[in-house]
Short mmCIF file of C-alpha atoms in Angstrom, two decimals:
data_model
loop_
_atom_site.label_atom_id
_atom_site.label_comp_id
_atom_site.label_asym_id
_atom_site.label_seq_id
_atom_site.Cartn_x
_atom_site.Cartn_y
_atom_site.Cartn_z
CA UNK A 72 188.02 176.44 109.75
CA UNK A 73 184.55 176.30 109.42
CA UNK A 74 182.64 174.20 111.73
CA UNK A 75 178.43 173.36 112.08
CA UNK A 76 176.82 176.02 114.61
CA UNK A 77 180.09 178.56 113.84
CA UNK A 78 182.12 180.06 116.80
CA UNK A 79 181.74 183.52 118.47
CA UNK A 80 178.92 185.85 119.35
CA UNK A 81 176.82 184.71 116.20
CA UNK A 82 176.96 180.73 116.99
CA UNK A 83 175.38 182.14 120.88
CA UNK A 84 172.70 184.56 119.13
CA UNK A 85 171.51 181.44 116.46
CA UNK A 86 171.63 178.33 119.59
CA UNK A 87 168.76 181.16 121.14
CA UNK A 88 167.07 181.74 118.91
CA UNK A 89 166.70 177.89 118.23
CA UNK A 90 165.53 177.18 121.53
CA UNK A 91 163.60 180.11 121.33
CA UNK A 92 161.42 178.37 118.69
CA UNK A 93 161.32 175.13 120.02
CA UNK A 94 159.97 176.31 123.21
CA UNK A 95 157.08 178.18 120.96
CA UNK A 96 156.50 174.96 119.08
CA UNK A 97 156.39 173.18 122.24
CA UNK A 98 153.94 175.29 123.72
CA UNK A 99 151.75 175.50 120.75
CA UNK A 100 151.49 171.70 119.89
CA UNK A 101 150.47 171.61 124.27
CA UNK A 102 147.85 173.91 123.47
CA UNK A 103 146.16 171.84 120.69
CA UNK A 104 146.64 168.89 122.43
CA UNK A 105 144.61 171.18 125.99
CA UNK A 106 141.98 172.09 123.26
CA UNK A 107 141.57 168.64 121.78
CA UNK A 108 140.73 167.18 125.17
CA UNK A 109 138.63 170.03 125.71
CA UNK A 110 136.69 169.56 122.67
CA UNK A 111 136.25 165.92 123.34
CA UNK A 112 135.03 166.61 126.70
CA UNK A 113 132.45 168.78 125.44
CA UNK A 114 131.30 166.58 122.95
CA UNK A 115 131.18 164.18 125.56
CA UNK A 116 129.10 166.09 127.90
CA UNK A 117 126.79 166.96 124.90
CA UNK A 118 126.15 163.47 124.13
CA UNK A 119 125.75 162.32 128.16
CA UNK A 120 123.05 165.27 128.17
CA UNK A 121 121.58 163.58 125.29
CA UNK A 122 120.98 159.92 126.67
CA UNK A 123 120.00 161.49 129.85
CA UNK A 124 117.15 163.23 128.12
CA UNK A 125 116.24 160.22 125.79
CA UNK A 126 116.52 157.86 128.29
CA UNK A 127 115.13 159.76 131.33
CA UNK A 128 112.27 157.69 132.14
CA UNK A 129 114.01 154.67 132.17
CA UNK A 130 116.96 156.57 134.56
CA UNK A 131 113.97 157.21 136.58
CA UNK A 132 112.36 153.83 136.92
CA UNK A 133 115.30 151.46 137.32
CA UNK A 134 117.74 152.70 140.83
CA UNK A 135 120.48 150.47 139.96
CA UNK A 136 120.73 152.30 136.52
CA UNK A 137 119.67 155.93 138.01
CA UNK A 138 122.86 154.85 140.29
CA UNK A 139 124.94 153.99 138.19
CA UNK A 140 124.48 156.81 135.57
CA UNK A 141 124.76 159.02 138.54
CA UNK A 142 128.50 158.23 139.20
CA UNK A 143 129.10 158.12 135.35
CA UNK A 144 127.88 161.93 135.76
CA UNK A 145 129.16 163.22 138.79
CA UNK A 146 132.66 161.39 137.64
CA UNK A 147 133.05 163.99 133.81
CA UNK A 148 131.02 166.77 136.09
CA UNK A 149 127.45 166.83 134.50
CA UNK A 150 124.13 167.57 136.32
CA UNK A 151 122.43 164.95 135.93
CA UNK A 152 118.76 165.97 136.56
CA UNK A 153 119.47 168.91 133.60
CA UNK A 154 117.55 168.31 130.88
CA UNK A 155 114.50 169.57 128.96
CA UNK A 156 112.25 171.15 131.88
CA UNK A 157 108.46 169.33 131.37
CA UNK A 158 106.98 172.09 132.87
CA UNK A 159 108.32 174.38 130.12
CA UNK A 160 110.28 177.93 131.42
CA UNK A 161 106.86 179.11 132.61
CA UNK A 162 106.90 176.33 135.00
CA UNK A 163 110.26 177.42 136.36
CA UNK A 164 109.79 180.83 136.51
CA UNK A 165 106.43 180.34 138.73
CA UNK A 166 108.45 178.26 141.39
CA UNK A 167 107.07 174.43 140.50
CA UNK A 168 109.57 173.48 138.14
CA UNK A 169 110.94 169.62 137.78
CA UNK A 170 114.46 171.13 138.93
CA UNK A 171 113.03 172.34 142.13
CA UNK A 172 111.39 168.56 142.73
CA UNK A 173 114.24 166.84 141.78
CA UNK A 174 116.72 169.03 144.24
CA UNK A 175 114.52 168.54 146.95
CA UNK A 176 115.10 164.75 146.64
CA UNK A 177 118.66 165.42 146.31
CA UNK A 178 118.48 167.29 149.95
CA UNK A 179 116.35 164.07 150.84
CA UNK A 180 119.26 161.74 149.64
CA UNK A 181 121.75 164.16 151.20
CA UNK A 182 119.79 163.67 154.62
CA UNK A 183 118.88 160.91 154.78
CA UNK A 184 122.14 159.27 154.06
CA UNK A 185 123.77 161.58 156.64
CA UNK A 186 121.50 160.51 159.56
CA UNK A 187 122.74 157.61 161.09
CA UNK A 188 126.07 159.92 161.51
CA UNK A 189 124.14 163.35 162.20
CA UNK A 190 120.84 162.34 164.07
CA UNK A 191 119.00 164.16 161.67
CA UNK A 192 120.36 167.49 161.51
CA UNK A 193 122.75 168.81 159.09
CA UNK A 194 124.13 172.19 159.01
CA UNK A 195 123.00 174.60 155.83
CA UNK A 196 126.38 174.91 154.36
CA UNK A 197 127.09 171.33 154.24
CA UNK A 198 123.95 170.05 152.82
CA UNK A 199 124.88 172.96 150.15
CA UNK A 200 127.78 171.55 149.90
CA UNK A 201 126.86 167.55 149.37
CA UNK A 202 124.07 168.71 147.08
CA UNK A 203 125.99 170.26 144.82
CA UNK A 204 128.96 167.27 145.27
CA UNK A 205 125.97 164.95 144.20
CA UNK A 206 124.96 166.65 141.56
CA UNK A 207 128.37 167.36 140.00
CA UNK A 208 128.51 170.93 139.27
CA UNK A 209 130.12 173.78 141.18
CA UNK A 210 128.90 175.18 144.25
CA UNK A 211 127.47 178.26 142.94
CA UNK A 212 124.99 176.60 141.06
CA UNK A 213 123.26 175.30 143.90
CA UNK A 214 122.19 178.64 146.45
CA UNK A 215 120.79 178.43 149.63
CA UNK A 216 118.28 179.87 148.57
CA UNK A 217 117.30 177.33 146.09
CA UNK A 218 117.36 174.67 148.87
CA UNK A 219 115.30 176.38 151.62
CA UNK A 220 112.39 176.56 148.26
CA UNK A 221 113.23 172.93 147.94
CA UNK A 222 112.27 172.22 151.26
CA UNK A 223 108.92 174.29 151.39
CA UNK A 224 107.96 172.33 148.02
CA UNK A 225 108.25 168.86 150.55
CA UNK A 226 106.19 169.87 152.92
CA UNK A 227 102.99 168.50 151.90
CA UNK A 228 104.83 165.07 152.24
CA UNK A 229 104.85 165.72 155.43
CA UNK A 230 108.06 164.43 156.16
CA UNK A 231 109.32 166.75 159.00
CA UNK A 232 111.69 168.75 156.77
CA UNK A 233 112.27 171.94 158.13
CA UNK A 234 114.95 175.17 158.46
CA UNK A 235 116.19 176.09 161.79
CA UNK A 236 117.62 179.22 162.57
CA UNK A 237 120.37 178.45 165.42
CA UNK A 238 121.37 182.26 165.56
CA UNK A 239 124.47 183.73 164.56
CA UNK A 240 123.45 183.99 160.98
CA UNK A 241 123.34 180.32 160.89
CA UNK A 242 120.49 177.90 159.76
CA UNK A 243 120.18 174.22 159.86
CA UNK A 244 117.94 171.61 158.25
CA UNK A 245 116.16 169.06 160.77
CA UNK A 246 114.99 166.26 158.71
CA UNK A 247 113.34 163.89 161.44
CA UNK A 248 110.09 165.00 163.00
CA UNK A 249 111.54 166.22 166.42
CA UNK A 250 110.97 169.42 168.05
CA UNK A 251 114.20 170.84 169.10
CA UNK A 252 114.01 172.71 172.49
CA UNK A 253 115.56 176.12 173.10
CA UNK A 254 118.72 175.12 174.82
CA UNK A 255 119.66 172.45 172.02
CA UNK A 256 119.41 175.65 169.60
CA UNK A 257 121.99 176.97 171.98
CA UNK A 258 123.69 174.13 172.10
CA UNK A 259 124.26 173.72 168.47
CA UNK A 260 125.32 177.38 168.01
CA UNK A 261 128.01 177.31 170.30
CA UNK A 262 129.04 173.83 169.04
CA UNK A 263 128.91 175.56 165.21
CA UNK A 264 131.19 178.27 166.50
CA UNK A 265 133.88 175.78 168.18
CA UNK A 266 133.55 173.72 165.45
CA UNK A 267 131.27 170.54 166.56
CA UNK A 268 132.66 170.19 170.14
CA UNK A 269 130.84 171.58 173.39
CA UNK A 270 131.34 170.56 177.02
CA UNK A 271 129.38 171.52 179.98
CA UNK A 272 132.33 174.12 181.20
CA UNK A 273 132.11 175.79 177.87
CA UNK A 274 128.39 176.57 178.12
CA UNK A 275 128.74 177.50 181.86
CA UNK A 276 131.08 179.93 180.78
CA UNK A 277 129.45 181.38 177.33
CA UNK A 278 125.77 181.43 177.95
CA UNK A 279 125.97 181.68 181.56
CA UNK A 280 124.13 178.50 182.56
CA UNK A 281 124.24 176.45 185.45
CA UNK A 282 125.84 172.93 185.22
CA UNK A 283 123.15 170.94 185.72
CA UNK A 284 121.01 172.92 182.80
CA UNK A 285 124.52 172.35 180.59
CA UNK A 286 124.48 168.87 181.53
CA UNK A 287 120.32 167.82 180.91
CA UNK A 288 120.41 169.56 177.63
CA UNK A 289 124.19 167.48 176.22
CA UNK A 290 122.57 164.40 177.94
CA UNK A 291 119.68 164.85 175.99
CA UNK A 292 121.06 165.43 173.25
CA UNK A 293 123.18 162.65 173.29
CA UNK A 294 121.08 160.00 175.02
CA UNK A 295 117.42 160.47 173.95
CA UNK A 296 118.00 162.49 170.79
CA UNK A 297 121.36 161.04 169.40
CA UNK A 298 122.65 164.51 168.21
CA UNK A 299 126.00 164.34 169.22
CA UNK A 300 128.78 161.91 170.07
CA UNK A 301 130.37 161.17 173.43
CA UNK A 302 134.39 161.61 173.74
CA UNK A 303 135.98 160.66 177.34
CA UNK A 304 139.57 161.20 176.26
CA UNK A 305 139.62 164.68 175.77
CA UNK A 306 142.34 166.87 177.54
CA UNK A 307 140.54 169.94 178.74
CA UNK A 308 137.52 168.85 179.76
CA UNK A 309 137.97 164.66 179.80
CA UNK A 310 134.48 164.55 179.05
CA UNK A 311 133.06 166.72 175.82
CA UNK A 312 130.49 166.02 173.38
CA UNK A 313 130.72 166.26 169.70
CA UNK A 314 127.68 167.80 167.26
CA UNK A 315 128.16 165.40 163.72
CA UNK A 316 126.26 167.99 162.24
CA UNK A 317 128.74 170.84 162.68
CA UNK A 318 131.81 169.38 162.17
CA UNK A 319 133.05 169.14 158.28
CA UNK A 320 133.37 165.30 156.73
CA UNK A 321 135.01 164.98 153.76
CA UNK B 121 136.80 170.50 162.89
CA UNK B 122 137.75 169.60 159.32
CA UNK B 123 138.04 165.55 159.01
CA UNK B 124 140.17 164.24 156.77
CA UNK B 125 141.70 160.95 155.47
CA UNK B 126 145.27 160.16 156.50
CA UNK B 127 147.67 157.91 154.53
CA UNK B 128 149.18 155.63 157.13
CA UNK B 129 153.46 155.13 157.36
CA UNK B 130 152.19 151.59 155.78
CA UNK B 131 150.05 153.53 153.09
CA UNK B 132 147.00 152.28 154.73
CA UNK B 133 144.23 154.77 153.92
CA UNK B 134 142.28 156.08 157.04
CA UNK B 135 138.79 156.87 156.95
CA UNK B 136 137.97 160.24 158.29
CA UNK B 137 135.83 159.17 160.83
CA UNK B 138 139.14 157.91 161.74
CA UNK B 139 140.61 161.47 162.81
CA UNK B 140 136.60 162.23 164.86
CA UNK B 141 137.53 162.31 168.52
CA UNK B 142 134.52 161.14 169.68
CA UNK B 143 135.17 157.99 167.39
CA UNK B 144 137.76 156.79 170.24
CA UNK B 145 134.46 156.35 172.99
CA UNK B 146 131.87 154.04 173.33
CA UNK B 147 129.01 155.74 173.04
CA UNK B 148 126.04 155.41 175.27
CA UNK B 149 123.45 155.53 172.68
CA UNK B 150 123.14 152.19 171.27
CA UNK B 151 121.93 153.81 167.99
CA UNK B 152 125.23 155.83 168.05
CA UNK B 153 127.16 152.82 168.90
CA UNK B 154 125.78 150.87 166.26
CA UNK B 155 127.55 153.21 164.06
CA UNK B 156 130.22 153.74 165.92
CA UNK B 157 131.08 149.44 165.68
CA UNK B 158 130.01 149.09 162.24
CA UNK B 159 132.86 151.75 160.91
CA UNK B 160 135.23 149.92 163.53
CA UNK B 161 134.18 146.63 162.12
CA UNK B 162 134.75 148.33 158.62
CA UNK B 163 138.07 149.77 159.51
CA UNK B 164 139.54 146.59 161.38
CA UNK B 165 138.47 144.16 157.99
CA UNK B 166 139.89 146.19 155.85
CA UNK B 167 142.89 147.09 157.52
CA UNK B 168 143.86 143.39 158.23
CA UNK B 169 143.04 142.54 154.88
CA UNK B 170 145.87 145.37 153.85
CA UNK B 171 148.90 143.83 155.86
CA UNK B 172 147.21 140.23 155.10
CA UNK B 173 146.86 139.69 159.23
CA UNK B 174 144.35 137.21 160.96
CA UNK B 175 144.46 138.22 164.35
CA UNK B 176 143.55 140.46 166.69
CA UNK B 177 143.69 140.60 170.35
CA UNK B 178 142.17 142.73 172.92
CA UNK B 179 145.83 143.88 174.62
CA UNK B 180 146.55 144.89 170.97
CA UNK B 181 145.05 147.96 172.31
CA UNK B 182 147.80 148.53 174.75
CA UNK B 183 151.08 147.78 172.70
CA UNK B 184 152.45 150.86 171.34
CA UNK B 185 154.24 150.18 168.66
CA UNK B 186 152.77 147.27 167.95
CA UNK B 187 151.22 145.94 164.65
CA UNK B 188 147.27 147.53 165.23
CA UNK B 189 148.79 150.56 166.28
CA UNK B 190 148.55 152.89 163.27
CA UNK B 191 144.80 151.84 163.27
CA UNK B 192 143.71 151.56 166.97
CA UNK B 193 145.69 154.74 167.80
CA UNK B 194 145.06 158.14 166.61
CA UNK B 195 148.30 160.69 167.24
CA UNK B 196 147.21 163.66 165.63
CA UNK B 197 144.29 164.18 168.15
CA UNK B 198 145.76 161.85 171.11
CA UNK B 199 142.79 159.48 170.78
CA UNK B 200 143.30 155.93 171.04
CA UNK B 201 140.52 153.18 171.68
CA UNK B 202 140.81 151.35 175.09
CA UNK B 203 140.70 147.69 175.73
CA UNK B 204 137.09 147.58 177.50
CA UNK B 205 136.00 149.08 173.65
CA UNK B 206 137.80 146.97 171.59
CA UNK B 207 136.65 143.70 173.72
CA UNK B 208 133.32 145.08 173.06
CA UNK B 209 133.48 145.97 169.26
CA UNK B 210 135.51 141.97 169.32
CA UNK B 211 132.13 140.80 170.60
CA UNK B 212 130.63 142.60 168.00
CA UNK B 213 131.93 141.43 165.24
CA UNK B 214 132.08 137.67 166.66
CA UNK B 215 128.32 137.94 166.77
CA UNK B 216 128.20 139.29 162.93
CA UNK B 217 130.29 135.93 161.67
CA UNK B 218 132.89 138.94 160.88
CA UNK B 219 135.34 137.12 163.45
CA UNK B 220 135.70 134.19 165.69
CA UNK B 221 137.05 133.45 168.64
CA UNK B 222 140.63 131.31 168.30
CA UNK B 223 141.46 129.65 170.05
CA UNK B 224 137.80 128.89 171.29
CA UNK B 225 136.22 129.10 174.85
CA UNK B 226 137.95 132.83 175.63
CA UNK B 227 137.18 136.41 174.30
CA UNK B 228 140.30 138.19 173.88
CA UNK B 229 141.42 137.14 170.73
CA UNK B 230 139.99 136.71 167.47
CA UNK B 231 140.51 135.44 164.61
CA UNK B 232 139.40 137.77 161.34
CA UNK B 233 137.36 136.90 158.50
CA UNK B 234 138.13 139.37 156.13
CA UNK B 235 137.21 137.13 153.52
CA UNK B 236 133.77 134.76 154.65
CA UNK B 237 134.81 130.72 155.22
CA UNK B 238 132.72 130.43 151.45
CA UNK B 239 135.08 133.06 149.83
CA UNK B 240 138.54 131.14 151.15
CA UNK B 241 137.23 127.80 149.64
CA UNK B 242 136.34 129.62 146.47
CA UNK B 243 139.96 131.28 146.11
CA UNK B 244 141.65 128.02 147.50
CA UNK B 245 139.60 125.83 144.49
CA UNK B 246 140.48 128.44 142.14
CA UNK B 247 144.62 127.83 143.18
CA UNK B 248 144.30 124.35 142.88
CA UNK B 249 142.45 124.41 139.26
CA UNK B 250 144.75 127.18 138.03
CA UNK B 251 147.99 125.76 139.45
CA UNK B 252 146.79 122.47 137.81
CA UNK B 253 146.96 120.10 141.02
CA UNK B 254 143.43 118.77 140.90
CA UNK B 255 143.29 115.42 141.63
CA UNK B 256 146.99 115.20 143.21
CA UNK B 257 147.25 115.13 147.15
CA UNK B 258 148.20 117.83 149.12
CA UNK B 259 149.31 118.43 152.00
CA UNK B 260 148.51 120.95 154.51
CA UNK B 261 151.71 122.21 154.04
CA UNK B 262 151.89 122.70 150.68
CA UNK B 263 148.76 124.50 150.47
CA UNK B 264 150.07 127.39 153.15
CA UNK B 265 154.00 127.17 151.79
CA UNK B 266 153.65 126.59 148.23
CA UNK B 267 156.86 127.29 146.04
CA UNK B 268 155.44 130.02 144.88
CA UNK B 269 153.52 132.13 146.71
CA UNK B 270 149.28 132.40 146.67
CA UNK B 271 146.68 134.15 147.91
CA UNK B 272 147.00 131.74 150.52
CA UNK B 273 150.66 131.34 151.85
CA UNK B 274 150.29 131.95 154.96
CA UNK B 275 146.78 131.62 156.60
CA UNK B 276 145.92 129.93 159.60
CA UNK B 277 145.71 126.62 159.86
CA UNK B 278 142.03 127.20 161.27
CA UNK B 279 141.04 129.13 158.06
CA UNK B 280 142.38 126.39 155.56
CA UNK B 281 140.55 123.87 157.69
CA UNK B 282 137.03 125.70 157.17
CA UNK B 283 137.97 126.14 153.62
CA UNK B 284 138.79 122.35 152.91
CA UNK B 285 135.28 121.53 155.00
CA UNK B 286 133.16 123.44 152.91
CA UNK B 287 135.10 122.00 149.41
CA UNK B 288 134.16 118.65 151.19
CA UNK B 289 130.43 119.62 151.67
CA UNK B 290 130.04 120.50 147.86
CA UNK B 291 131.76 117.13 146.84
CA UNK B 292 135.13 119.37 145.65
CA UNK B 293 137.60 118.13 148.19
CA UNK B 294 138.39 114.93 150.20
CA UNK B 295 140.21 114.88 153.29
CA UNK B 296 142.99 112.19 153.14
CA UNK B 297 145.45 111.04 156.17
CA UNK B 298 148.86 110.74 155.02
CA UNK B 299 152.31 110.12 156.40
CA UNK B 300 152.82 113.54 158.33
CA UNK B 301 149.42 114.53 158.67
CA UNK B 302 146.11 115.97 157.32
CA UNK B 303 146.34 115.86 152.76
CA UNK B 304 143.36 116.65 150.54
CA UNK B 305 142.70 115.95 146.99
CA UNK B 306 140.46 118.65 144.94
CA UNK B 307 138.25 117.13 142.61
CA UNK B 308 137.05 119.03 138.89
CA UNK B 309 133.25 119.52 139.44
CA UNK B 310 132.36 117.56 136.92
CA UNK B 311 133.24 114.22 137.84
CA UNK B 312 136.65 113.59 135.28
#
C-alpha cells in the first residue's frame, strides 16, 4: 500500500528535512523583512538630517517648532543639532565649533529644567546622561569631556556655570551663582557615596564632625540653599536629608 | 537611590518622585515645598481622574486599605504622607481652583476638579448634542444615570450643578423646575 509521506525510516528522514527548510525559509524571509525596516529607517534618518539642515534657521527661530522637531528626533534617535558645521572642520578642530555652542545650551536646558528639583546642582554623570537623552544618540557620543569645554565656552555669559570637584573622583556642575562652602562639598560627597541620603549621625561618624557642625551645614543646605530635601519618616535616623542631585531620576 | 515608576495593583502609573523618600515630608523650604505640592497636586488629579473619583478627605490619609491608599502610601520604602500634609497640600490646591471644599464651611474634604467647571459644561453640551436631546428636558437624573453610560454617569451632584450654571451663563442651558426636582433643557447655539 502506498500512502503520501511513505512509512518507515525514510517517511522520518523526508518530514526533517521539510521542516528543516521551512525553518530556513522562515528565517530568511525575517531577515529581509529586519533589513527592509532597516533600510527605511535609514532613509528616514537621511531625509530628517536633510530638513534639519534646510530648515535650520527656521528650527532655530520658532521654539514651538524647535520643540516639536526635537521629540520627532529624539523619538527615531537623530541628533538633532548635527548638521553642516558653519564654522567649517577648522572651526571644530580649534575648539569654537557650532556643536560645542549648541551642547552648551543643551547642558543649559538640562539645568535649568532640573533646578526646581536639584537647587542648582546636578551631578556630572547625570547631566551626561540627560544630555545625551536630549539629544538622542548614545551615551558615548557625548564625553565628559566635551561638556566641561561646553561650560568654559559659557562663561563669558556670565551665568554662574561652573565644575565642582566634590572629591572622590567626582565632579558636579553648579549652575546658580552660589558659592558652595567646604562642608557642603563634604556633604555632597558623602551623600554621592550613599546614594543622595545623609543624616547628621552619618557625618558624625565618617568625617568626624561634631553634631552641631553636621547639623548647620544640612540646615543650610536645606533651608537657605534648597539643596536637599527633608524626610522625617525615616527608620534609622527619623530625621535624614536627601541631595536631588545625587540620587538617579528616571 | 535609583527612582523609578511603579505600575500600581490598579495599573495606575506612579511617578518616580513617587518612590523619593523625602517626597513623604513637608518640607521647610517653601521653594522646596512648592515643588513638593505641585507634583502632589499633579499626582492626586491625575490619579482621581484614573478611578473617575471626586473626593478626597484628609483621614484618607489614615485608612489603610482604603481607596487613596496605593497613591498616598508608599510600601516599598515605608513612606506614607500624614494627615497634617495632606490638609496642607488640600489647602493648596483649594487655593489653585484645583479643588473645593464640599460640603462648604470645613477643610477636610474636598471635592476634585480634575476637569475645570468650563471643561464639564463643555463635555456635558457635547453629550446632549451627540446623544441628540437638545431641546428635550432633562432631569438631573437622567443626566448622572443615563441608559447608557457617559462621561458623566456618575458625578456629583455639585459638579453637574456648576456645569448647568455656566451652560446657563452662555445662553446654552435653562434651568427648569419639574415634578421631582431640578430639569434643564440645552439649547443649539444658534438659536433653532
Amino acid at each position: 500500500m502506498h500512502r503520501l509521506g511513505g512509512v518507515g525510516l525514510a517517511a522520518f528522514e523526508r518530514q526533517q528535512q521539510s521542516a528543516r527548510s521551512f525553518a530556513e525559509l522562515s528565517s530568511t524571509i525575517s531577515q529581509t523583512q529586519v533589513e527592509n525596516l532597516h533600510n527605511q529607517l535609514a532613509q528616514f534618518r537621511a531625509a530628517l538630517s536633510r530638513y534639519a539642515s534646510t530648515h535650520r534657521d527656521a528650527i532655530r527661530r520658532d521654539p514651538t517648532f524647535r520643540h516639536a522637531f526635537q521629540q520627532m528626533c529624539s523619538s527615531v534617535g537623530v541628533d538633532p543639532l548635527a548638521g553642516p558645521r558653519k564654522g567649517g572642520w577648522w572651526a571644530e578642530i580649534l575648539g569654537l565649533s557650532d556643536w560645542q555652542y549648541e551642547l552648551g545650551v543643551q547642558i543649559v536646558d538640562v539645568c535649568v529644567s532640573t533646578r526646581e528639583r536639584n537647587g542648582g546642582l546636578i551631578e556630572m554623570g547625570e547631566l551626561v546622561r540627560l544630555v545625551s537623552k536630549l539629544r538622542g544618540v548614545g551615551s558615548g557620543a557625548v564625553t565628559e569631556e566635551d561638556v566641561v569645554r561646553s561650560i568654559k565656552t559659557l562663561r563669558p555669559l556670565g551665568a554662574g556655570y561652573e565644575v565642582l570637584d566634590v572629591g572622590g573622583g567626582k565632579k558636579m556642575v553648579r549652575s546658580v551663582p552660589r558659592q558652595l562652602d567646604e562642608d557642603q562639598a563634604v556633604v555632597l560627597a558623602v551623600a554621592q557615596e550613599e546614594g543622595g541620603r545623609v543624616s547628621e549621625m552619618l557625618l558624625v561618624s565618617r568625617c568626624g564632625w561634631t553634631t552641631d557642625r553636621a547639623r548647620a551645614a544640612l540646615e543650610n543646605m536645606l533651608l537657605r540653599d534648597g539643596l536637599c530635601w527633608l524626610d522625617e519618616q525615616d527608620e534609622g535616623d527619623r530625621t535624614c536629608y536627601w541631595v536631588p542631585s545625587a540620587m538617579r531620576w528616571d | 537611590m535609583q527612582l523609578s515608576t511603579h505600575t500600581t495593583p490598579s495599573g495606575f502609573l506612579l511617578p518616580s518622585i513617587h518612590s523619593a523618600p523625602p517626597f513623604f515630608t513637608q518640607q521647610p523650604n517653601p521653594a522646596t515645598q512648592a515643588i513638593v505640592a505641585e507634583q502632589w497636586s499633579k499626582l492626586i488629579l491625575s490619579y482621581a481622574r484614573f478611578r473617575n473619583m471626586f473626593t478626597l478627605r484628609v483621614e484618607d490619609a489614615e485608612i489603610p486599605g482604603g481607596e487613596w491608599d496605593e497613591v498616598l502610601r508608599n510600601e516599598r520604602i515605608n513612606r506614607r504622607l500624614l494627615p497634617a500634609h495632606l490638609a496642607s497640600l488640600i489647602a493648596d490646591m483649594v487655593s489653585k481652583n484645583l479643588a473645593s471644599y464640599d460640603p462648604p464651611n470645613q477643610t477636610r474634604s474636598v471635592l476634585l476638579w480634575w476637569r475645570q467647571p468650563d471643561e464639564w459644561a463643555e463635555v456635558l453640551y457635547q453629550w446632549a448634542d451627540s446623544t441628540g436631546q437638545m431641546n428635550t428636558i432633562l432631569t438631573f437624573y437622567e443626566i448622572l444615570d443615563p441608559p447608557v453610560p457617559s462621561a458623566l454617569s456618575g458625578i456629583p451632584i455639585t459638579v453637574l450643578r456648576r456645569a448647568v450654571s455656566i451652560l446657563t451663563k452662555s445662553q446654552r442651558a435653562q434651568i427648569i423646575s419639574v415634578s421631582d426636582g431640578e430639569g434643564v433643557r440645552f439649547l443649539s447655539r444658534n438659536g433653532k
